[in-house]
Amino acid sequence: MEYQYFELDNGIRVIHKTVPGKVAHCGVVINAGSRDELSNEAGMAHFIEHMLFKGTIRRKAYHILSRLENVGGDLNAYTGKEETFVFASFLDQHYARVLELFSDILFNSTFPQKEIKKEKDVVLDEINSLKDTPNELIFDEFEELLFKGHPLGGCILGSAKTVKSFSREDILGFLSKNYLSGKMVIASVGSIKPEKLFATIEKHFGNVSDKNGQSNRVPFSDYQRHTIIESKSNYQVHHMMGAMAYGIKNDKKTTLALLTNILGGPGMNSRLNLGIREKYGYCYNIEAHYQPYSDSGSFNIYFGTDNGYLEKSLRLIYKELKLLKNSKLGSLQLHRAKQQIIGQMAISLESNLSEMISIGKSHLFYDRVDSFVDMIKKVESISSSDLLDVANEIFDYPNFASLTYTPGK
């Protein structure tokens, strides 16, 4: 069996893949992200991710960072809209050290007042840094526009106003609602034997209280088309357009992923890249993205261009969208598109760290993980008619939301 599964009595789920090698990767993913925040808590999940490294009952901040770095390991974390992931890469003989550290920072953090004050400045600087990066900022602000008035639209970093307002009591309150055993998955990819791994996890996580908690997530359903143009101190136009898309459990998810890859995936032979950058030289960066969430999703197209090329670029994009809505792919085109995305998936799984993160999230949201063979079967089952149907559902470009940053402020 490709993956081994285990569950503690307190509800913490474990997934492991045994692979040969000296380097291992392990992490804890929590079903809590920015969409779980109240409006006055915007940025809290991300702020807590920072604060997990600032001291526990047993360790000061320096000792947390040094615990793995002293043996050449790498400790990291990230916050998403629906999850927080703490993870590490290390030599495989250090599993016990890693798991003990995870348990300590997740359940014994003290959140010192001095560190809270200091970390607020760090996060405020991170927010300002994002504002200085328009090709990143537009992704956040577009989802705020797309999911207007809904927690899915909130910026993961929060705002300066909310971050400045956070107190230690606020942090503990968010933790008590979200950092619960029933909302956690431990993922591992390494050479350790499953029995030894599960015993080590039991030792360090088995005494965690059995708590599940109720999800207060409400699906977004009130999509309305919004068009916003903002003047920024940029040298070029940044434009994003798109609409709501399928959630992570929707059967059409793989079809839309393939369609997005054909339109504007990372390959230089994507239709947008060939039809706009290579043919006309109107832009350097042009790409399409599909982001599925647990109960919804977003599809978008982003590009940057000279102000004089904006309308020309838009007309060419609409032309490509219309073509995918009106014309089926030929059998050879479909075969090549499938082979491309299968190859991309295979290359992404060459990274054991990426696979560990992927299987952790999949087990968290699906309670299962598809094997690579299963993923290939899903891609191979897609027909030209399937792509046409999804294109007509999602690529309704007259009703796309859009956000444009124009130069000149």
CSV table of C-alpha atoms in Angstrom, one decimal:
chain,number,residue,atom,x,y,z
A,1,MET,CA,0.0,0.0,0.0
A,2,GLU,CA,1.4,3.4,-1.0
A,3,TYR,CA,0.2,5.2,2.1
A,4,GLN,CA,-0.1,4.1,5.7
A,5,TYR,CA,-2.9,5.5,7.9
A,6,PHE,CA,-3.3,5.7,11.6
A,7,GLU,CA,-5.6,7.6,14.0
A,8,LEU,CA,-5.1,8.4,17.7
A,9,ASP,CA,-7.9,8.0,20.2
A,10,ASN,CA,-8.1,11.8,20.4
A,11,GLY,CA,-8.9,12.1,16.7
A,12,ILE,CA,-5.6,13.2,15.3
A,13,ARG,CA,-5.1,11.5,12.0
A,14,VAL,CA,-1.8,10.3,10.6
A,15,ILE,CA,-0.7,9.6,7.0
A,16,HIS,CA,2.8,8.3,6.1
A,17,LYS,CA,4.6,7.3,2.9
A,18,THR,CA,7.7,5.2,3.3
A,19,VAL,CA,10.5,6.2,0.9
A,20,PRO,CA,14.2,5.3,1.0
A,21,GLY,CA,16.7,8.0,1.8
A,22,LYS,CA,18.3,9.9,4.6
A,23,VAL,CA,16.1,13.0,4.5
A,24,ALA,CA,12.6,13.0,5.9
A,25,HIS,CA,9.7,15.5,5.9
A,26,CYS,CA,7.0,15.7,8.5
A,27,GLY,CA,4.3,18.3,9.3
A,28,VAL,CA,1.1,19.0,11.2
A,29,VAL,CA,-1.7,20.6,9.2
A,30,ILE,CA,-4.6,22.2,11.1
A,31,ASN,CA,-8.0,22.8,9.6
A,32,ALA,CA,-8.0,26.5,10.5
A,33,GLY,CA,-7.1,29.4,8.3
A,34,SER,CA,-8.1,33.0,7.5
A,35,ARG,CA,-11.6,32.1,6.6
A,36,ASP,CA,-12.2,30.9,10.2
A,37,GLU,CA,-11.6,34.4,11.5
A,38,LEU,CA,-14.3,36.9,12.6
A,39,SER,CA,-14.0,40.4,10.9
A,40,ASN,CA,-12.1,41.8,14.0
A,41,GLU,CA,-9.8,38.8,13.9
A,42,ALA,CA,-8.5,39.3,10.3
A,43,GLY,CA,-5.0,38.1,10.2
A,44,MET,CA,-5.2,36.1,13.4
A,45,ALA,CA,-4.4,32.6,12.0
A,46,HIS,CA,-1.3,34.0,10.3
A,47,PHE,CA,-0.3,35.9,13.4
A,48,ILE,CA,-0.5,32.8,15.5
A,49,GLU,CA,1.6,30.9,13.0
A,50,HIS,CA,4.3,33.5,13.6
A,51,MET,CA,3.8,33.3,17.4
A,52,LEU,CA,4.2,29.5,17.6
A,53,PHE,CA,7.9,30.0,17.3
A,54,LYS,CA,8.2,32.6,20.1
A,55,GLY,CA,8.3,30.5,23.3
A,56,THR,CA,6.7,27.6,25.1
A,57,ILE,CA,6.5,26.4,28.7
A,58,ARG,CA,9.8,24.6,28.1
A,59,ARG,CA,11.6,26.7,25.5
A,60,LYS,CA,12.4,30.3,24.6
A,61,ALA,CA,12.3,31.4,21.0
A,62,TYR,CA,16.0,30.8,20.4
A,63,HIS,CA,15.7,27.2,21.6
A,64,ILE,CA,12.7,26.5,19.3
A,65,LEU,CA,14.7,27.6,16.3
A,66,SER,CA,17.9,25.9,17.4
A,67,ARG,CA,16.3,22.6,18.2
A,68,LEU,CA,16.3,21.5,14.6
A,69,GLU,CA,18.8,23.8,13.1
A,70,ASN,CA,21.5,22.4,15.4
A,71,VAL,CA,21.1,19.1,13.6
A,72,GLY,CA,20.8,20.6,10.1
A,73,GLY,CA,17.0,20.5,9.9
A,74,ASP,CA,14.7,23.2,8.6
A,75,LEU,CA,11.6,24.3,10.5
A,76,ASN,CA,8.9,26.2,8.6
A,77,ALA,CA,5.2,27.0,8.5
A,78,TYR,CA,2.6,28.7,6.3
A,79,THR,CA,-1.0,29.9,6.7
A,80,GLY,CA,-3.7,29.5,4.0
A,81,LYS,CA,-7.3,30.4,3.8
A,82,GLU,CA,-8.4,27.1,5.2
A,83,GLU,CA,-5.3,25.6,6.8
A,84,THR,CA,-2.2,26.2,8.9
A,85,PHE,CA,0.8,23.9,8.3
A,86,VAL,CA,3.8,23.5,10.5
A,87,PHE,CA,6.5,21.3,8.9
A,88,ALA,CA,10.1,20.3,8.9
A,89,SER,CA,12.8,18.7,6.8
A,90,PHE,CA,15.5,16.7,8.6
A,91,LEU,CA,17.7,13.7,8.8
A,92,ASP,CA,15.5,10.7,9.4
A,93,GLN,CA,17.1,9.8,12.7
A,94,HIS,CA,15.6,12.9,14.2
A,95,TYR,CA,11.8,12.1,13.9
A,96,ALA,CA,11.4,12.0,17.7
A,97,ARG,CA,13.1,15.4,18.1
A,98,VAL,CA,10.8,16.9,15.4
A,99,LEU,CA,7.5,15.4,16.7
A,100,GLU,CA,8.3,16.4,20.3
A,101,LEU,CA,9.0,20.0,19.1
A,102,PHE,CA,5.7,20.1,17.1
A,103,SER,CA,3.8,19.0,20.1
A,104,ASP,CA,5.5,21.6,22.3
A,105,ILE,CA,4.9,24.6,20.0
A,106,LEU,CA,1.3,23.6,19.1
A,107,PHE,CA,0.1,22.9,22.7
A,108,ASN,CA,2.5,24.6,25.1
A,109,SER,CA,3.1,28.0,23.5
A,110,THR,CA,3.0,30.8,26.0
A,111,PHE,CA,2.6,33.8,23.7
A,112,PRO,CA,4.7,36.3,25.8
A,113,GLN,CA,3.4,39.8,25.7
A,114,LYS,CA,6.8,41.2,24.8
A,115,GLU,CA,6.9,38.8,21.7
A,116,ILE,CA,3.4,39.7,20.7
A,117,LYS,CA,4.3,43.4,20.6
A,118,LYS,CA,7.5,42.7,18.6
A,119,GLU,CA,5.8,40.3,16.2
A,120,LYS,CA,3.1,42.9,15.4
A,121,ASP,CA,5.8,45.1,13.9
A,122,VAL,CA,7.1,42.2,11.8
A,123,VAL,CA,3.7,41.4,10.4
A,124,LEU,CA,2.9,45.0,9.7
A,125,ASP,CA,6.1,45.2,7.7
A,126,GLU,CA,5.0,42.0,5.9
A,127,ILE,CA,1.7,43.7,5.0
A,128,ASN,CA,3.5,46.8,3.7
A,129,SER,CA,5.8,44.5,1.7
A,130,LEU,CA,2.8,42.9,0.0
A,131,LYS,CA,1.4,46.4,-0.8
A,132,ASP,CA,4.7,47.1,-2.6
A,133,THR,CA,4.4,44.0,-4.8
A,134,PRO,CA,1.4,44.6,-7.1
A,135,ASN,CA,1.7,41.3,-9.0
A,136,GLU,CA,1.2,39.6,-5.6
A,137,LEU,CA,-1.2,42.1,-4.0
A,138,ILE,CA,-3.7,41.8,-6.9
A,139,PHE,CA,-4.3,38.1,-6.1
A,140,ASP,CA,-5.4,39.0,-2.6
A,141,GLU,CA,-7.4,42.0,-3.5
A,142,PHE,CA,-9.1,40.1,-6.4
A,143,GLU,CA,-10.3,37.3,-4.1
A,144,GLU,CA,-11.6,40.0,-1.8
A,145,LEU,CA,-13.6,41.3,-4.7
A,146,LEU,CA,-14.7,37.9,-5.9
A,147,PHE,CA,-15.9,36.7,-2.4
A,148,LYS,CA,-17.1,40.2,-1.4
A,149,GLY,CA,-18.3,40.2,2.2
A,150,HIS,CA,-17.3,36.6,2.9
A,151,PRO,CA,-14.4,35.3,5.0
A,152,LEU,CA,-12.9,33.5,1.9
A,153,GLY,CA,-12.2,37.0,0.5
A,154,GLY,CA,-10.2,38.2,3.5
A,155,CYS,CA,-6.4,38.8,3.2
A,156,ILE,CA,-4.5,36.1,5.0
A,157,LEU,CA,-2.2,38.8,6.5
A,158,GLY,CA,-5.1,40.8,7.8
A,159,SER,CA,-5.0,44.6,8.0
A,160,ALA,CA,-2.8,47.0,10.0
A,161,LYS,CA,-5.9,47.9,12.1
A,162,THR,CA,-6.8,44.3,13.1
A,163,VAL,CA,-3.2,43.2,13.7
A,164,LYS,CA,-2.5,46.2,16.0
A,165,SER,CA,-5.6,45.3,18.0
A,166,PHE,CA,-4.6,41.6,18.8
A,167,SER,CA,-4.3,40.8,22.5
A,168,ARG,CA,-3.0,37.6,24.1
A,169,GLU,CA,-6.6,36.8,25.1
A,170,ASP,CA,-7.7,37.1,21.5
A,171,ILE,CA,-5.0,34.6,20.5
A,172,LEU,CA,-6.0,32.1,23.1
A,173,GLY,CA,-9.6,32.5,22.1
A,174,PHE,CA,-8.9,31.6,18.5
A,175,LEU,CA,-6.7,28.7,19.5
A,176,SER,CA,-9.4,27.2,21.8
A,177,LYS,CA,-11.9,27.2,18.9
A,178,ASN,CA,-9.5,25.9,16.2
A,179,TYR,CA,-6.4,24.2,17.4
A,180,LEU,CA,-8.3,21.0,18.2
A,181,SER,CA,-7.2,17.4,17.9
A,182,GLY,CA,-10.1,16.5,15.5
A,183,LYS,CA,-8.9,19.2,13.2
A,184,MET,CA,-5.3,18.0,12.8
A,185,VAL,CA,-3.5,15.7,10.5
A,186,ILE,CA,0.2,14.6,10.8
A,187,ALA,CA,1.8,13.9,7.5
A,188,SER,CA,5.1,12.2,6.9
A,189,VAL,CA,7.3,11.1,4.0
A,190,GLY,CA,10.5,9.3,5.0
A,191,SER,CA,12.3,6.0,5.5
A,192,ILE,CA,11.1,5.4,9.1
A,193,LYS,CA,9.0,2.3,9.7
A,194,PRO,CA,5.3,3.0,10.1
A,195,GLU,CA,5.1,1.2,13.5
A,196,LYS,CA,8.0,3.3,14.9
A,197,LEU,CA,6.5,6.5,13.5
A,198,PHE,CA,3.0,5.8,15.0
A,199,ALA,CA,4.5,4.9,18.4
A,200,THR,CA,6.5,8.1,18.4
A,201,ILE,CA,3.4,10.2,17.5
A,202,GLU,CA,1.4,8.4,20.2
A,203,LYS,CA,4.0,9.3,22.7
A,204,HIS,CA,4.0,13.0,21.9
A,205,PHE,CA,0.4,13.6,20.8
A,206,GLY,CA,-1.5,10.9,22.6
A,207,ASN,CA,-2.2,12.9,25.7
A,208,VAL,CA,-3.7,15.8,23.7
A,209,SER,CA,-7.3,16.4,24.7
A,210,ASP,CA,-10.0,14.8,22.5
A,211,LYS,CA,-11.7,17.8,20.9
A,212,ASN,CA,-13.4,18.1,17.6
A,213,GLY,CA,-15.3,21.4,17.6
A,214,GLN,CA,-17.9,22.6,15.2
A,215,SER,CA,-17.1,24.3,11.9
A,216,ASN,CA,-18.8,27.6,11.5
A,217,ARG,CA,-17.8,27.9,7.8
A,218,VAL,CA,-20.6,29.1,5.6
A,219,PRO,CA,-20.3,28.4,1.8
A,220,PHE,CA,-20.2,31.5,-0.4
A,221,SER,CA,-23.1,31.8,-2.9
A,222,ASP,CA,-23.8,35.4,-3.4
A,223,TYR,CA,-21.5,36.1,-6.4
A,224,GLN,CA,-22.0,39.5,-8.1
A,225,ARG,CA,-19.9,41.0,-10.9
A,226,HIS,CA,-17.7,43.8,-9.7
A,227,THR,CA,-15.2,45.8,-11.8
A,228,ILE,CA,-12.7,48.0,-10.0
A,229,ILE,CA,-9.9,50.2,-11.5
A,230,GLU,CA,-7.3,51.6,-9.1
A,231,SER,CA,-4.5,54.0,-9.8
A,232,LYS,CA,-1.2,52.8,-8.4
A,233,SER,CA,2.4,54.0,-8.5
A,234,ASN,CA,3.3,51.2,-11.0
A,235,TYR,CA,5.2,51.3,-14.3
A,236,GLN,CA,2.7,49.0,-16.0
A,237,VAL,CA,-0.9,47.8,-15.8
A,238,HIS,CA,-1.7,44.8,-13.7
A,239,HIS,CA,-5.0,43.1,-14.5
A,240,MET,CA,-6.9,40.2,-13.1
A,241,MET,CA,-10.3,38.8,-14.1
A,242,GLY,CA,-12.2,35.7,-13.2
A,243,ALA,CA,-15.2,34.1,-11.4
A,244,MET,CA,-16.2,31.5,-8.9
A,245,ALA,CA,-15.3,27.9,-9.6
A,246,TYR,CA,-15.7,24.4,-8.2
A,247,GLY,CA,-14.9,23.3,-4.7
A,248,ILE,CA,-12.3,20.6,-3.9
A,249,LYS,CA,-14.8,17.8,-3.8
A,250,ASN,CA,-16.5,18.6,-7.0
A,251,ASP,CA,-16.2,15.9,-9.7
A,252,LYS,CA,-15.4,18.5,-12.3
A,253,LYS,CA,-12.3,19.8,-10.4
A,254,THR,CA,-9.8,17.8,-12.5
A,255,THR,CA,-11.5,18.8,-15.7
A,256,LEU,CA,-11.2,22.5,-14.8
A,257,ALA,CA,-7.6,22.0,-13.7
A,258,LEU,CA,-6.8,20.5,-17.1
A,259,LEU,CA,-8.6,23.3,-18.9
A,260,THR,CA,-6.8,26.0,-16.9
A,261,ASN,CA,-3.5,24.3,-17.8
A,262,ILE,CA,-4.3,24.4,-21.5
A,263,LEU,CA,-5.4,28.1,-21.3
A,264,GLY,CA,-2.7,29.6,-19.1
A,265,GLY,CA,-0.7,27.0,-17.2
A,266,PRO,CA,3.1,27.2,-16.5
A,267,GLY,CA,4.1,25.7,-19.8
A,268,MET,CA,5.4,28.2,-22.4
A,269,ASN,CA,3.0,26.5,-24.9
A,270,SER,CA,-0.2,27.6,-23.1
A,271,ARG,CA,-2.7,29.3,-25.3
A,272,LEU,CA,-2.5,32.7,-23.5
A,273,ASN,CA,1.3,32.7,-23.7
A,274,LEU,CA,1.5,31.7,-27.4
A,275,GLY,CA,-1.4,33.9,-28.4
A,276,ILE,CA,-0.5,37.1,-26.6
A,277,ARG,CA,3.2,37.1,-25.4
A,278,GLU,CA,4.8,35.1,-28.2
A,279,LYS,CA,2.7,36.3,-31.1
A,280,TYR,CA,2.4,40.0,-30.2
A,281,GLY,CA,4.8,40.7,-27.4
A,282,TYR,CA,2.1,42.5,-25.4
A,283,CYS,CA,3.1,41.1,-22.0
A,284,TYR,CA,5.9,39.3,-20.1
A,285,ASN,CA,3.6,37.5,-17.6
A,286,ILE,CA,0.3,36.0,-18.4
A,287,GLU,CA,-1.2,33.1,-16.6
A,288,ALA,CA,-4.4,31.4,-15.5
A,289,HIS,CA,-5.1,29.9,-12.1
A,290,TYR,CA,-7.7,27.6,-10.5
A,291,GLN,CA,-7.8,27.5,-6.7
A,292,PRO,CA,-10.3,25.0,-5.2
A,293,TYR,CA,-11.4,25.5,-1.6
A,294,SER,CA,-13.4,23.1,0.5
A,295,ASP,CA,-16.8,24.3,-0.6
A,296,SER,CA,-16.1,26.8,-3.4
A,297,GLY,CA,-13.2,27.9,-5.6
A,298,SER,CA,-11.9,30.7,-7.8
A,299,PHE,CA,-10.7,30.9,-11.4
A,300,ASN,CA,-8.6,33.8,-12.6
A,301,ILE,CA,-6.4,35.1,-15.4
A,302,TYR,CA,-3.6,37.6,-14.5
A,303,PHE,CA,-1.3,39.6,-16.8
A,304,GLY,CA,0.8,42.7,-16.7
A,305,THR,CA,1.2,44.9,-19.7
A,306,ASP,CA,1.9,48.4,-21.0
A,307,ASN,CA,-1.1,50.7,-20.5
A,308,GLY,CA,-1.4,51.0,-24.3
A,309,TYR,CA,-1.8,47.3,-24.8
A,310,LEU,CA,-4.5,46.6,-22.1
A,311,GLU,CA,-7.5,46.6,-24.4
A,312,LYS,CA,-5.7,44.7,-27.2
A,313,SER,CA,-4.6,42.0,-24.6
A,314,LEU,CA,-8.2,41.7,-23.3
A,315,ARG,CA,-9.6,41.2,-26.7
A,316,LEU,CA,-7.1,38.4,-27.4
A,317,ILE,CA,-7.9,36.8,-24.1
A,318,TYR,CA,-11.6,36.8,-24.8
A,319,LYS,CA,-10.8,35.3,-28.2
A,320,GLU,CA,-9.0,32.4,-26.5
A,321,LEU,CA,-11.9,31.9,-24.0
A,322,LYS,CA,-14.5,31.9,-26.7
A,323,LEU,CA,-12.5,29.4,-28.7
A,324,LEU,CA,-12.4,26.9,-25.8
A,325,LYS,CA,-16.2,27.5,-25.2
A,326,ASN,CA,-17.1,26.9,-28.9
A,327,SER,CA,-14.6,24.3,-30.2
A,328,LYS,CA,-13.8,20.8,-29.0
A,329,LEU,CA,-10.2,19.8,-28.7
A,330,GLY,CA,-9.1,17.3,-31.4
A,331,SER,CA,-8.0,13.9,-30.2
A,332,LEU,CA,-4.3,14.8,-30.6
A,333,GLN,CA,-4.6,18.1,-28.8
A,334,LEU,CA,-6.4,16.4,-26.0
A,335,HIS,CA,-3.8,13.7,-25.7
A,336,ARG,CA,-1.0,16.2,-25.6
A,337,ALA,CA,-2.8,18.3,-23.0
A,338,LYS,CA,-3.3,15.2,-20.8
A,339,GLN,CA,0.4,14.1,-21.2
A,340,GLN,CA,1.5,17.6,-20.2
A,341,ILE,CA,-0.4,17.8,-17.0
A,342,ILE,CA,0.4,14.2,-16.0
A,343,GLY,CA,4.1,15.1,-16.5
A,344,GLN,CA,3.8,18.2,-14.5
A,345,MET,CA,2.1,16.3,-11.6
A,346,ALA,CA,4.9,13.6,-11.7
A,347,ILE,CA,7.6,16.2,-11.5
A,348,SER,CA,5.9,18.0,-8.6
A,349,LEU,CA,5.8,14.7,-6.7
A,350,GLU,CA,9.5,14.2,-7.2
A,351,SER,CA,9.9,16.6,-4.2
A,352,ASN,CA,9.2,14.6,-1.1
A,353,LEU,CA,8.5,17.8,0.8
A,354,SER,CA,5.9,18.8,-1.7
A,355,GLU,CA,4.3,15.4,-1.5
A,356,MET,CA,4.2,15.5,2.3
A,357,ILE,CA,2.4,18.8,2.2
A,358,SER,CA,0.0,17.6,-0.6
A,359,ILE,CA,-1.0,14.3,1.2
A,360,GLY,CA,-1.4,16.1,4.5
A,361,LYS,CA,-3.9,18.6,3.0
A,362,SER,CA,-5.6,15.9,1.0
A,363,HIS,CA,-6.1,13.7,4.1
A,364,LEU,CA,-7.3,16.8,6.0
A,365,PHE,CA,-10.0,17.8,3.5
A,366,TYR,CA,-10.8,14.5,1.8
A,367,ASP,CA,-10.0,12.0,4.5
A,368,ARG,CA,-8.2,10.1,1.8
A,369,VAL,CA,-5.3,10.5,-0.7
A,370,ASP,CA,-5.4,9.5,-4.3
A,371,SER,CA,-2.4,7.6,-5.6
A,372,PHE,CA,-0.6,8.9,-8.6
A,373,VAL,CA,-2.1,6.0,-10.7
A,374,ASP,CA,-5.6,7.2,-9.5
A,375,MET,CA,-4.8,10.8,-10.5
A,376,ILE,CA,-3.7,9.7,-14.0
A,377,LYS,CA,-6.9,7.7,-14.4
A,378,LYS,CA,-8.9,10.8,-13.6
A,379,VAL,CA,-7.0,12.9,-16.2
A,380,GLU,CA,-7.3,10.2,-18.8
A,381,SER,CA,-11.0,9.9,-18.3
A,382,ILE,CA,-11.7,13.5,-19.4
A,383,SER,CA,-13.2,13.9,-22.8
A,384,SER,CA,-13.3,16.9,-25.2
A,385,SER,CA,-17.0,17.2,-24.4
A,386,ASP,CA,-16.2,17.4,-20.7
A,387,LEU,CA,-13.8,20.3,-21.3
A,388,LEU,CA,-16.3,22.1,-23.5
A,389,ASP,CA,-19.0,21.8,-20.8
A,390,VAL,CA,-16.8,23.1,-18.1
A,391,ALA,CA,-15.5,26.0,-20.3
A,392,ASN,CA,-19.1,27.1,-20.9
A,393,GLU,CA,-19.8,26.9,-17.2
A,394,ILE,CA,-16.7,28.8,-16.0
A,395,PHE,CA,-15.5,31.0,-18.8
A,396,ASP,CA,-18.6,33.3,-18.8
A,397,TYR,CA,-16.3,36.3,-19.4
A,398,PRO,CA,-19.0,39.0,-19.8
A,399,ASN,CA,-19.8,38.3,-16.1
A,400,PHE,CA,-16.2,38.0,-14.9
A,401,ALA,CA,-15.2,40.2,-11.9
A,402,SER,CA,-12.1,42.3,-12.8
A,403,LEU,CA,-9.5,44.3,-11.0
A,404,THR,CA,-7.1,46.6,-12.7
A,405,TYR,CA,-4.1,48.5,-11.3
A,406,THR,CA,-3.2,51.4,-13.6
A,407,PRO,CA,0.0,53.4,-13.4
A,408,GLY,CA,-0.1,57.1,-12.6
A,409,LYS,CA,-0.7,57.6,-8.9
